[in-house]
C-alpha cells in the first residue's frame, strides 16, 4: 500500500525520479587558432573588432571544412562528386544526393544534405551520416528532401549523428536505423519540421538530443527503441504542427524529457512502453488542443512538475510494475489540471493503483491538487494480483487489523503532508466517473495536530451515484500522524477506514441535466405559430440530489453552467471521434 502514499524513487529498483546516465560520448571541443602578430596597432584593432562582434553576434558555422563520402575525404574549397551524378558537393556546405547508394557521409562543420529520389547510406562500425565540430566551425547537420524522395541510413553505430544541432526539414522521408546505438542523435538541439515523415529505430534510443527537441511537422514521426528511450531529450520536448508522433520502447520510457513536454496544435501523440513509464517529464507536461494516447508499465504519464490537459483528448493505461504498483496520471510536485472540454480516460491495474494521483510533501513546492472543469473524465483503478507484492492490511471501524482481499486501489487521489497547502480535489461543471476497489475519490492531508484537512469540492455538478452519495469526512491517527480528509460515500458519520461500505467504490458526478421543452405537434404549430422575434423557451434544469460538499454545489436552476457542459460533452465527443481540427502545413 505504500506506493500511493510514499515518495516514489525511480533511482531505486522501482520507478520514480529519473537519474540521467552519463553520456558515453564527449563533446568535441573547438580548436581555436592563434593570431599572427604583425604590428601592435593591427593586433589591438583586430582584437577590439573581434570582441565587439562576439558580443553582438552568436558564433555560427559557415561551411564544412571537409567532407568524406564513402572512404574518400575531400577538403573545402574544391567541388567534388561522382561521374554518375548520385552525389555532388559544392566545396562549402551543400551536399546533394540523387539516388545515392553507398557508404558513410562525414563532415567537419556545417553540412546541408539535400536529397531527391531514393537514397541509401550504409555504414559498418562508423556513423552513417555525421557532422562533427571542426577546427574553426561548429557542427551543424541539415537534412532536407523533396516530396516523394527518401533517405535511408543504416549503421551499426549511430545512423545519424551531429556533435552540434540537427535540423530535418522538407516533404521527403528519412529512415534511420541503428543496429547498435541511437538512430538519430544530436548533441545539441534537434528539430524536425515540414510535412515529411521520419522513422527512427535504434537499439539504444530512437531519437535523442542533449538539447531541446522540437517536432513541428504535419507528417508522421515514428521512434522505436529496444533498450532505452523511443524519444529522449535532456531539455524540453515540443510537439506541434498537427502531425502524428509515435514512440515506443521495449525496455525504457517511450518518451522522456529532462525538462518540459508540450503537445499542441492538433498533434496526435502515441507512446507505449513494455517495461517502464510511457511518458516521463522531469518538468511539466501540457497537452493543449491535442491528442495523447499512452500505455505504460507502473506509470502511464509521470510528470514531476504538473500535468495540464487543455481541450485535449487523452487515453492513459498503466499496468502493474515490478512491485505491483500502477498509476495512470501522476505528478509529485505540482497539480493535475483538466479543463476546457478535455476528455480523459485513465485506468491503472495493480495491487496498488490509481488513475489520477498527486502527492506533495515538500514545503517549498506547490502541488497535491486536482482541478477538473468543463470536461469529461473517467478514472478507474483496479486490483490485479501480484505474487511478489506486500500483503495488504487495514483497520476496520472497531480498530481491528485484518488482511484485506485487495491492496489499495483509488480512482482519484490527492495527498499532501504538513507544511504545504492541503490536498484538494475540485470538480466543476464536469462529468466524472471514478472507480476504485478501495475508494472512488479520496483527498487526504497529513499533519501532527490533525487540523489540516484534504477536501473535495464540487461546483455546478452533483453526485448521481451512489444513491444518497455525498462528501464524507475521514479522520485517522496512524503512527502519531493525523490523517484528515474527505471521500465520496454515504451516511453522516466520520470514517476512519476506506475499507467499509460507507466509502463509495464507484461514483458518477455530473452537471444538472437540462430539460428539453416538448416539441409542439404539427397541427399545434400551424394553429399557434410562434410570433416573429419571440424569445425561445428558457430551459429548466432538472432537480438534483442534495449533496454535502465543502465547496459550492450547483444550484439546480443554473442553466448557464448546464449549457456550458452540454457544449463540452458535444465537443469532447467530436474529439474522441477523431474530428478534432488540426492545422495542416500548406
Coordinates of C-alpha atoms in Angstrom, one line a residue:
X1 CA 0.0 0.0 0.0
X2 CA 2.9 2.3 0.4
X3 CA 3.3 3.1 -3.3
X4 CA 0.3 5.5 -3.4
X5 CA 1.3 7.3 -0.2
X6 CA 5.1 7.4 -0.2
X7 CA 7.6 9.4 -2.2
X8 CA 8.5 7.4 -5.4
X9 CA 12.2 6.8 -6.0
X10 CA 12.9 5.9 -9.6
X11 CA 16.6 5.7 -8.8
X12 CA 15.7 2.7 -6.7
X13 CA 14.5 -0.6 -8.1
X14 CA 11.0 0.9 -8.5
X15 CA 10.2 3.7 -11.0
X16 CA 10.5 7.3 -9.9
X17 CA 12.8 10.2 -10.4
X18 CA 14.8 9.7 -13.5
X19 CA 18.6 9.5 -13.0
X20 CA 20.4 10.6 -16.1
X21 CA 23.1 8.2 -17.1
X22 CA 26.4 9.6 -18.0
X23 CA 26.8 10.2 -21.7
X24 CA 29.3 7.9 -23.2
X25 CA 30.2 10.5 -25.8
X26 CA 32.1 13.6 -25.1
X27 CA 31.6 16.8 -26.9
X28 CA 34.5 17.6 -29.3
X29 CA 35.9 21.0 -28.2
X30 CA 36.5 23.8 -30.6
X31 CA 40.2 24.2 -31.6
X32 CA 41.0 27.9 -31.5
X33 CA 43.7 29.2 -33.8
X34 CA 46.2 31.9 -32.7
X35 CA 46.6 35.4 -34.1
X36 CA 49.8 36.1 -36.0
X37 CA 51.5 39.3 -34.8
X38 CA 52.1 42.0 -37.5
X39 CA 52.1 45.3 -35.6
X40 CA 50.8 46.3 -32.2
X41 CA 48.2 48.6 -33.8
X42 CA 46.9 46.0 -36.1
X43 CA 46.6 43.4 -33.3
X44 CA 44.9 45.8 -31.0
X45 CA 42.4 46.9 -33.6
X46 CA 41.7 43.3 -34.6
X47 CA 41.2 42.2 -31.0
X48 CA 38.8 45.1 -30.4
X49 CA 36.8 44.4 -33.5
X50 CA 36.6 40.7 -32.7
X51 CA 35.5 41.4 -29.1
X52 CA 32.7 43.7 -30.2
X53 CA 31.4 41.3 -32.9
X54 CA 31.5 38.4 -30.5
X55 CA 29.4 40.4 -28.0
X56 CA 26.8 41.4 -30.7
X57 CA 26.5 38.1 -32.7
X58 CA 26.5 34.5 -31.7
X59 CA 29.0 32.1 -33.2
X60 CA 27.7 30.4 -36.3
X61 CA 29.1 27.7 -38.5
X62 CA 29.6 28.7 -42.2
X63 CA 30.6 25.6 -44.1
X64 CA 32.1 22.2 -43.9
X65 CA 35.9 22.2 -43.6
X66 CA 36.0 18.8 -45.3
X67 CA 33.6 16.1 -46.4
X68 CA 34.1 12.3 -46.6
X69 CA 31.9 10.3 -48.9
X70 CA 32.4 6.6 -48.7
X71 CA 36.1 6.1 -48.0
X72 CA 37.3 9.3 -49.8
X73 CA 37.9 12.6 -48.0
X74 CA 37.5 16.0 -49.8
X75 CA 38.8 19.3 -48.4
X76 CA 36.9 22.5 -48.5
X77 CA 37.3 24.9 -51.5
X78 CA 37.1 22.3 -54.3
X79 CA 33.8 20.9 -55.6
X80 CA 33.5 17.1 -55.8
X81 CA 31.1 14.4 -57.0
X82 CA 30.8 11.2 -58.8
X83 CA 30.5 10.7 -62.6
X84 CA 27.0 9.3 -62.4
X85 CA 25.7 12.3 -60.5
X86 CA 24.4 10.4 -57.5
X87 CA 26.2 12.9 -55.2
X88 CA 27.9 16.3 -55.5
X89 CA 29.5 18.7 -53.1
X90 CA 30.0 22.4 -53.8
X91 CA 33.2 22.6 -51.7
X92 CA 31.4 24.5 -49.0
X93 CA 28.3 23.4 -47.1
X94 CA 25.9 21.9 -49.7
X95 CA 25.9 18.1 -50.5
X96 CA 23.3 16.9 -52.9
X97 CA 22.2 13.3 -53.1
X98 CA 20.2 11.9 -56.1
X99 CA 19.6 8.2 -55.9
X100 CA 22.8 7.7 -54.0
X101 CA 23.6 4.2 -52.8
X102 CA 26.9 4.0 -51.0
X103 CA 29.0 4.3 -47.8
X104 CA 29.1 6.8 -44.9
X105 CA 28.9 10.5 -45.2
X106 CA 31.0 12.5 -42.8
X107 CA 31.8 16.2 -42.4
X108 CA 33.5 18.7 -40.1
X109 CA 31.5 21.9 -39.5
X110 CA 28.2 22.7 -41.2
X111 CA 26.7 20.3 -43.8
X112 CA 23.5 20.6 -45.7
X113 CA 22.3 17.3 -47.2
X114 CA 19.7 17.8 -49.9
X115 CA 18.2 14.6 -51.3
X116 CA 16.0 13.6 -54.1
X117 CA 15.0 10.2 -55.4
X118 CA 15.7 7.0 -53.5
X119 CA 18.9 7.3 -51.4
X120 CA 20.6 4.6 -49.3
X121 CA 23.5 5.1 -46.9
X122 CA 25.1 2.0 -45.4
X123 CA 27.9 2.1 -42.8
X124 CA 29.6 -0.5 -40.6
X125 CA 31.4 0.4 -37.4
X126 CA 31.0 4.1 -38.2
X127 CA 28.2 6.6 -38.2
X128 CA 26.0 6.7 -41.4
X129 CA 25.8 10.5 -41.6
X130 CA 27.8 12.6 -39.2
X131 CA 28.7 16.2 -38.7
X132 CA 31.3 16.9 -36.1
X133 CA 33.0 20.1 -34.8
X134 CA 35.9 21.2 -37.0
X135 CA 38.9 23.3 -36.1
X136 CA 37.1 26.6 -36.7
X137 CA 33.5 25.6 -37.4
X138 CA 30.7 24.2 -35.1
X139 CA 28.9 21.1 -36.2
X140 CA 25.5 21.5 -37.8
X141 CA 23.7 19.0 -39.8
X142 CA 20.7 20.0 -42.0
X143 CA 18.8 17.4 -44.0
X144 CA 16.1 18.3 -46.5
X145 CA 14.2 16.3 -49.1
X146 CA 11.6 16.7 -51.8
X147 CA 8.2 15.1 -51.7
X148 CA 8.3 11.5 -52.8
X149 CA 12.0 11.2 -52.0
X150 CA 13.6 9.0 -49.4
X151 CA 16.8 8.9 -47.4
X152 CA 17.5 5.6 -45.7
X153 CA 20.5 5.4 -43.4
X154 CA 21.6 2.2 -41.7
X155 CA 24.6 1.7 -39.4
X156 CA 26.0 -0.5 -36.7
X157 CA 26.8 2.8 -34.9
X158 CA 24.6 5.9 -34.7
X159 CA 22.7 6.2 -38.0
X160 CA 22.6 10.0 -38.0
X161 CA 24.8 12.0 -35.6
X162 CA 25.8 15.6 -35.0
X163 CA 28.0 16.9 -32.2
X164 CA 26.0 20.1 -32.7
X165 CA 22.5 20.6 -33.9
X166 CA 20.4 18.6 -36.3
X167 CA 17.6 20.0 -38.5
X168 CA 15.4 17.7 -40.6
X169 CA 13.0 19.6 -43.0
X170 CA 11.1 19.2 -46.2
X171 CA 8.4 16.8 -47.5
X172 CA 10.6 13.7 -48.0
X173 CA 11.0 10.7 -45.8
X174 CA 14.0 10.0 -43.6
X175 CA 14.6 6.4 -42.4
X176 CA 17.3 5.9 -39.8
X177 CA 18.2 2.5 -38.3
X178 CA 21.0 1.7 -35.9
X179 CA 21.9 -1.9 -35.2
X180 CA 24.0 -0.9 -32.1
X181 CA 23.3 2.6 -30.8
X182 CA 20.9 5.5 -31.5
X183 CA 19.1 6.1 -34.7
X184 CA 19.2 9.9 -34.6
X185 CA 21.4 11.6 -32.1
X186 CA 22.0 15.4 -31.7
X187 CA 24.4 16.6 -29.0
X188 CA 22.9 20.0 -29.4
X189 CA 19.3 20.7 -30.4
X190 CA 17.2 18.6 -32.7
X191 CA 14.4 20.0 -34.9
X192 CA 12.0 18.1 -37.2
X193 CA 10.0 20.3 -39.4
X194 CA 8.0 20.3 -42.6
X195 CA 5.4 17.8 -43.9
X196 CA 7.7 14.8 -44.3
X197 CA 8.0 11.5 -42.4
X198 CA 10.8 10.4 -40.1
X199 CA 11.2 6.8 -39.0
X200 CA 13.9 6.1 -36.4
X201 CA 14.7 2.7 -35.0
X202 CA 17.6 2.2 -32.5
X203 CA 18.9 -0.5 -30.3
X204 CA 19.5 2.2 -27.7
X205 CA 17.4 5.4 -28.4
X206 CA 15.3 6.0 -31.4
X207 CA 15.5 9.9 -31.3
X208 CA 17.6 11.7 -28.7
X209 CA 19.2 15.1 -28.1
X210 CA 21.3 16.7 -25.4
X211 CA 19.5 19.9 -26.0
X212 CA 15.9 20.6 -26.9
X213 CA 13.8 18.6 -29.3
X214 CA 11.2 20.3 -31.4
X215 CA 8.8 18.4 -33.7
X216 CA 6.9 20.9 -35.8
X217 CA 5.8 18.5 -38.5
X218 CA 2.4 17.9 -40.2
X219 CA 3.6 14.5 -41.4
X220 CA 4.5 11.4 -39.2
X221 CA 7.4 10.8 -36.8
X222 CA 8.0 7.3 -35.5
X223 CA 10.7 6.4 -33.0
X224 CA 11.4 3.0 -31.7
X225 CA 14.0 1.8 -29.1
X226 CA 15.0 -1.6 -27.9
X227 CA 17.0 -0.9 -24.8
X228 CA 16.4 2.7 -23.9
X229 CA 14.0 5.6 -24.9
X230 CA 11.9 6.0 -28.0
X231 CA 12.3 9.8 -27.8
X232 CA 14.6 11.3 -25.2
X233 CA 15.9 14.8 -24.5
X234 CA 17.9 16.3 -21.7
X235 CA 15.9 19.5 -22.0
X236 CA 12.5 20.3 -23.4
X237 CA 10.3 18.4 -25.9
X238 CA 7.8 20.4 -28.0
X239 CA 5.4 18.7 -30.4
X240 CA 3.2 20.8 -32.7
X241 CA 2.3 21.2 -36.3
X242 CA -0.7 18.9 -36.4
X243 CA 1.1 15.7 -37.3
X244 CA 1.4 12.3 -35.6
X245 CA 4.2 11.2 -33.3
X246 CA 4.5 7.6 -32.2
X247 CA 7.2 6.5 -29.8
X248 CA 7.8 3.1 -28.3
X249 CA 10.4 1.2 -26.2
X250 CA 10.8 -2.4 -25.3
X251 CA 12.8 -1.7 -22.1
X252 CA 12.7 2.0 -21.3
X253 CA 10.4 5.1 -21.4
X254 CA 8.7 5.7 -24.7
X255 CA 9.1 9.5 -24.3
X256 CA 11.4 11.0 -21.7
X257 CA 12.3 14.7 -21.1
X258 CA 14.7 16.3 -18.7
X259 CA 12.6 19.4 -18.9
X260 CA 9.0 20.1 -20.0
X261 CA 6.9 18.3 -22.6
X262 CA 4.4 20.5 -24.6
X263 CA 2.0 19.0 -27.1
X264 CA -0.3 21.3 -29.1
X265 CA -1.7 22.4 -32.4
X266 CA -3.8 19.4 -33.1
X267 CA -0.9 17.0 -32.9
X268 CA -1.6 13.3 -32.1
X269 CA 0.9 11.5 -29.9
X270 CA 1.0 7.8 -29.1
X271 CA 3.5 6.3 -26.6
X272 CA 3.9 2.8 -25.3
X273 CA 6.5 1.0 -23.2
X274 CA 6.7 -2.7 -22.4
X275 CA 8.6 -2.3 -19.1
X276 CA 8.6 1.3 -18.0
X277 CA 6.6 4.6 -17.9
X278 CA 5.2 5.5 -21.3
X279 CA 5.8 9.3 -20.8
X280 CA 8.0 10.9 -18.2
X281 CA 9.0 14.6 -17.8
X282 CA 11.2 15.9 -15.0
X283 CA 9.4 19.2 -15.6
X284 CA 5.8 19.5 -16.6
X285 CA 3.5 18.0 -19.2
X286 CA 0.9 20.1 -21.1
X287 CA -1.4 18.9 -23.9
X288 CA -3.4 21.7 -25.5
X289 CA -5.8 21.1 -28.4
X290 CA -4.0 17.8 -28.9
X291 CA -4.5 14.0 -28.6
X292 CA -2.4 11.8 -26.3
X293 CA -2.7 8.0 -26.1
X294 CA -0.2 6.2 -23.8
X295 CA 0.3 2.7 -22.4
X296 CA 3.0 2.1 -19.8
X297 CA 4.1 -0.1 -17.0
X298 CA 3.9 1.3 -13.4
X299 CA 3.2 4.8 -14.8
X300 CA 1.3 5.9 -17.8
X301 CA 2.3 9.6 -17.5
X302 CA 4.7 10.7 -14.8
X303 CA 5.4 14.5 -14.8
X304 CA 7.3 15.7 -11.8
X305 CA 6.2 19.4 -12.1
X306 CA 2.5 19.1 -13.0
X307 CA 0.1 17.9 -15.7
X308 CA -2.2 20.3 -17.7
X309 CA -4.8 18.9 -20.2
X310 CA -6.5 21.8 -22.0
X311 CA -9.1 20.8 -24.7
X312 CA -7.2 17.6 -25.0
X313 CA -8.3 14.0 -25.8
X314 CA -6.3 11.7 -23.5
X315 CA -6.3 8.0 -23.0
X316 CA -3.9 6.5 -20.4
X317 CA -3.2 3.0 -19.4
X318 CA -0.8 1.8 -16.7
X319 CA -0.1 -1.9 -15.9
X320 CA 1.4 -3.2 -12.7
X321 CA 5.2 -2.7 -12.3
X322 CA 7.7 -5.0 -10.6
X323 CA 6.2 -4.5 -7.1
X324 CA 2.5 -4.4 -8.3
X325 CA 2.2 -0.6 -8.4
X326 CA 0.4 1.2 -11.2
X327 CA -0.6 4.9 -11.7
X328 CA -2.0 6.3 -14.9
X329 CA -1.6 10.0 -14.4
X330 CA 0.9 11.1 -11.7
X331 CA 2.6 14.3 -10.6
X332 CA 4.7 14.6 -7.4
X333 CA 5.5 18.3 -7.0
X334 CA 2.6 20.1 -8.7
X335 CA -1.1 19.8 -9.7
X336 CA -3.2 17.9 -12.3
X337 CA -5.4 20.3 -14.2
X338 CA -8.1 19.1 -16.7
X339 CA -10.1 21.9 -18.4
X340 CA -11.8 23.4 -21.4
X341 CA -13.6 20.4 -22.9
X342 CA -11.0 17.8 -22.4
X343 CA -11.9 14.1 -22.4
X344 CA -9.7 11.9 -20.2
X345 CA -9.9 8.1 -20.0
X346 CA -7.4 6.9 -17.4
X347 CA -7.1 3.4 -15.9
X348 CA -4.5 1.6 -13.8
X349 CA -4.3 -2.1 -12.8
X350 CA -2.1 -3.2 -10.0
X351 CA -2.1 -4.4 -6.4
X352 CA -1.7 -0.7 -5.5
X353 CA -3.1 1.5 -8.2
X354 CA -4.6 4.9 -9.0
X355 CA -5.9 6.5 -12.2
X356 CA -5.2 10.1 -11.1
X357 CA -2.7 10.7 -8.3
X358 CA -1.0 13.9 -7.0
X359 CA 1.2 13.9 -3.9
X360 CA 3.3 16.6 -2.2
X361 CA 5.3 16.6 1.0
X362 CA 7.7 19.4 0.2
X363 CA 7.1 22.8 1.9
X364 CA 8.7 24.8 -0.8
X365 CA 6.8 23.1 -3.7
X366 CA 3.2 23.6 -4.7
X367 CA 1.1 20.7 -5.6
X368 CA -1.1 17.9 -4.3
X369 CA -4.2 19.2 -6.0
X370 CA -6.5 18.0 -8.8
X371 CA -8.7 20.5 -10.7
X372 CA -11.3 19.3 -13.3
X373 CA -13.5 21.8 -15.0
X374 CA -15.8 21.7 -18.1
X375 CA -14.6 18.3 -19.1
X376 CA -15.4 14.6 -19.1
X377 CA -13.2 12.3 -17.0
X378 CA -13.2 8.5 -16.5
X379 CA -10.8 7.3 -13.8
X380 CA -10.6 3.6 -13.0
X381 CA -8.2 1.8 -10.6
X382 CA -8.5 -1.9 -10.4
X383 CA -6.8 -4.6 -8.4
X384 CA -4.5 -7.1 -10.0
X385 CA -2.8 -9.9 -8.0
X386 CA 1.0 -9.6 -7.7
X387 CA 2.8 -12.6 -6.3
X388 CA 5.8 -10.6 -5.1
X389 CA 3.9 -7.7 -3.6
X390 CA 3.2 -6.9 0.1
X391 CA 0.3 -8.4 1.9
X392 CA -2.3 -5.6 2.4
X393 CA -3.8 -4.9 5.9
X394 CA -6.3 -2.4 7.1
X395 CA -8.2 -1.4 10.2
X396 CA -11.9 -1.5 10.5
X397 CA -14.2 0.8 12.4
X398 CA -13.6 -1.2 15.6
X399 CA -9.9 -0.8 15.4
X400 CA -9.2 -4.4 14.4
X401 CA -6.5 -5.1 12.0
X402 CA -7.3 -7.6 9.3
X403 CA -5.9 -8.8 6.0
X404 CA -7.7 -7.3 3.0
X405 CA -8.6 -9.2 -0.1
X406 CA -7.1 -6.5 -2.2
X407 CA -4.4 -3.7 -1.9
X408 CA -5.1 0.0 -2.3
X409 CA -6.9 1.0 -5.4
X410 CA -8.3 4.6 -5.7
X411 CA -9.7 6.2 -8.8
X412 CA -8.7 9.8 -8.0
X413 CA -6.5 10.6 -5.0
X414 CA -4.7 13.8 -3.9
X415 CA -2.4 13.8 -0.8
X416 CA -0.3 16.4 1.0
X417 CA 1.8 16.4 4.2
X418 CA 2.2 19.1 6.8
X419 CA 3.8 22.3 5.6
X420 CA 2.1 22.6 2.2
X421 CA -1.4 23.7 1.0
X422 CA -3.8 20.9 1.9
X423 CA -4.9 18.4 -0.8
X424 CA -7.8 19.5 -2.9
X425 CA -9.9 17.7 -5.5
X426 CA -12.1 20.2 -7.3
X427 CA -14.8 19.2 -9.9
X428 CA -16.6 22.0 -11.7
X429 CA -19.2 21.7 -14.5
X430 CA -17.8 18.3 -15.4
X431 CA -18.9 14.7 -15.7
X432 CA -16.6 12.4 -13.7
X433 CA -16.8 8.7 -13.4
X434 CA -14.4 7.2 -10.9
X435 CA -13.9 3.7 -9.6
X436 CA -11.5 2.0 -7.2
X437 CA -11.7 -1.2 -5.2
X438 CA -10.7 0.8 -2.1
X439 CA -12.3 4.2 -2.9
X440 CA -13.6 6.1 -5.9
X441 CA -12.3 9.6 -4.9
X442 CA -10.2 10.5 -1.9
X443 CA -8.4 13.6 -0.7
X444 CA -6.1 13.4 2.4
X445 CA -3.8 15.7 4.3
X446 CA -1.4 14.5 7.0
X447 CA -0.3 16.7 9.9
X448 CA 0.9 16.4 13.5
X449 CA -2.2 18.1 15.0
X450 CA -5.0 16.9 12.7
X451 CA -6.1 20.4 11.8
X452 CA -5.1 20.2 8.2
X453 CA -7.8 18.6 6.1
X454 CA -7.9 17.4 2.5
X455 CA -11.1 18.4 0.8
X456 CA -13.3 17.5 -2.2
X457 CA -15.2 20.5 -3.8
X458 CA -18.0 20.0 -6.3
X459 CA -19.4 23.0 -8.1
X460 CA -22.2 23.2 -10.7
X461 CA -22.4 19.4 -10.6
X462 CA -23.9 16.8 -8.4
X463 CA -23.2 13.3 -7.2
X464 CA -25.6 11.0 -9.1
X465 CA -24.3 7.7 -7.8
X466 CA -24.2 6.1 -5.3
X467 CA -27.7 6.8 -4.3
X468 CA -27.6 9.2 -1.4
X469 CA -24.0 9.9 -2.2
X470 CA -22.2 12.9 -0.6
X471 CA -18.8 14.1 0.5
X472 CA -18.0 12.4 3.8
X473 CA -15.2 13.1 6.3
X474 CA -12.2 10.8 7.1
X475 CA -10.1 11.1 10.2
X476 CA -7.5 8.7 11.5
X477 CA -4.4 8.7 13.8
X478 CA -1.7 6.5 12.4
X479 CA 1.7 6.2 14.0
X480 CA 1.5 9.5 15.6
X481 CA 0.4 11.4 12.5
X482 CA -3.2 12.6 11.8
X483 CA -4.8 11.8 8.5
X484 CA -7.7 14.1 7.7
X485 CA -9.6 14.3 4.5
X486 CA -12.7 13.5 2.5
X487 CA -14.1 10.8 0.3
X488 CA -17.3 10.2 -1.7
X489 CA -19.6 8.0 0.3
X490 CA -22.9 7.6 2.1
X491 CA -24.0 8.3 5.7
X492 CA -23.2 11.1 8.1
X493 CA -20.5 9.5 10.2
X494 CA -16.8 10.4 10.0
X495 CA -15.0 7.3 8.9
X496 CA -11.5 6.1 9.9
X497 CA -11.1 3.4 7.2
X498 CA -11.6 3.3 3.4
X499 CA -12.4 -0.4 3.5
X500 CA -16.0 -0.1 4.5
X501 CA -19.3 0.2 2.7
X502 CA -19.8 3.8 3.6
X503 CA -16.9 4.7 1.3
X504 CA -18.1 4.7 -2.3
X505 CA -16.1 2.3 -4.6
X506 CA -17.8 3.8 -7.6
X507 CA -19.3 7.2 -8.2
X508 CA -20.7 9.4 -11.0
X509 CA -20.6 13.2 -10.8
X510 CA -22.3 15.2 -13.5
X511 CA -23.8 18.7 -14.1
X512 CA -27.6 19.2 -13.8
X513 CA -29.4 17.9 -16.9
X514 CA -31.2 20.5 -19.0
X515 CA -34.8 19.5 -19.6
X516 CA -35.8 20.0 -23.2
X517 CA -39.2 21.6 -24.0
X518 CA -41.6 19.2 -25.6
X519 CA -41.7 19.6 -29.3
X520 CA -45.1 21.0 -30.4
X521 CA -47.3 18.8 -32.5
X522 CA -47.5 19.7 -36.2
X523 CA -51.2 20.8 -36.0
X524 CA -50.4 22.9 -33.0
X525 CA -47.6 24.6 -34.8
X526 CA -49.9 25.6 -37.6
X527 CA -52.7 26.7 -35.3
X528 CA -50.5 28.7 -33.0
X529 CA -47.5 29.9 -34.9
X530 CA -44.7 31.5 -32.8
X531 CA -44.7 35.2 -33.3
X532 CA -41.7 36.6 -35.1
X533 CA -39.0 37.9 -32.8
X534 CA -40.2 35.9 -29.8
X535 CA -37.6 34.5 -27.4
X536 CA -37.1 30.8 -27.1
X537 CA -38.4 29.0 -24.1
X538 CA -35.9 29.0 -21.2
X539 CA -34.7 25.5 -20.3
X540 CA -35.3 24.4 -16.7
X541 CA -32.7 22.3 -15.0
X542 CA -33.9 19.1 -13.5
X543 CA -33.7 18.6 -9.8
X544 CA -30.6 17.0 -8.4
X545 CA -29.8 15.1 -5.2
X546 CA -28.7 17.4 -2.4
X547 CA -25.1 16.6 -1.5
X548 CA -22.9 17.6 1.3
X549 CA -19.8 19.4 -0.1
X550 CA -17.1 21.6 1.3
X551 CA -17.4 23.9 -1.6
X552 CA -20.4 25.1 -3.6
X553 CA -22.9 22.6 -5.0
X554 CA -24.5 23.7 -8.3
X555 CA -27.9 25.5 -8.0
X556 CA -30.4 23.2 -9.7
X557 CA -31.6 26.1 -11.8
X558 CA -28.1 27.1 -13.1
X559 CA -28.9 26.7 -16.8
X560 CA -25.8 28.6 -17.8
X561 CA -23.5 26.0 -16.2
X562 CA -25.6 23.2 -17.7
X563 CA -25.4 24.8 -21.1
X564 CA -21.6 25.0 -20.8
X565 CA -21.3 21.3 -20.0
X566 CA -23.7 20.4 -22.7
X567 CA -21.4 22.1 -25.2
X568 CA -18.4 20.4 -23.6
X569 CA -20.0 17.0 -23.9
X570 CA -20.8 17.6 -27.6
X571 CA -17.3 18.9 -28.3
X572 CA -15.5 16.2 -26.5
X573 CA -17.5 13.5 -28.3
X574 CA -16.3 15.0 -31.6
X575 CA -12.7 15.0 -30.3
X576 CA -13.0 11.4 -29.3
X577 CA -14.3 10.5 -32.7
X578 CA -11.1 11.9 -34.2
X579 CA -12.6 15.0 -35.7
X580 CA -10.6 17.5 -33.7
X581 CA -9.4 20.2 -36.0
X582 CA -5.7 20.2 -36.7
X583 CA -3.8 22.9 -38.6
X584 CA -2.0 21.3 -41.6
X585 CA 1.0 23.0 -43.0
X586 CA 0.3 24.1 -46.5

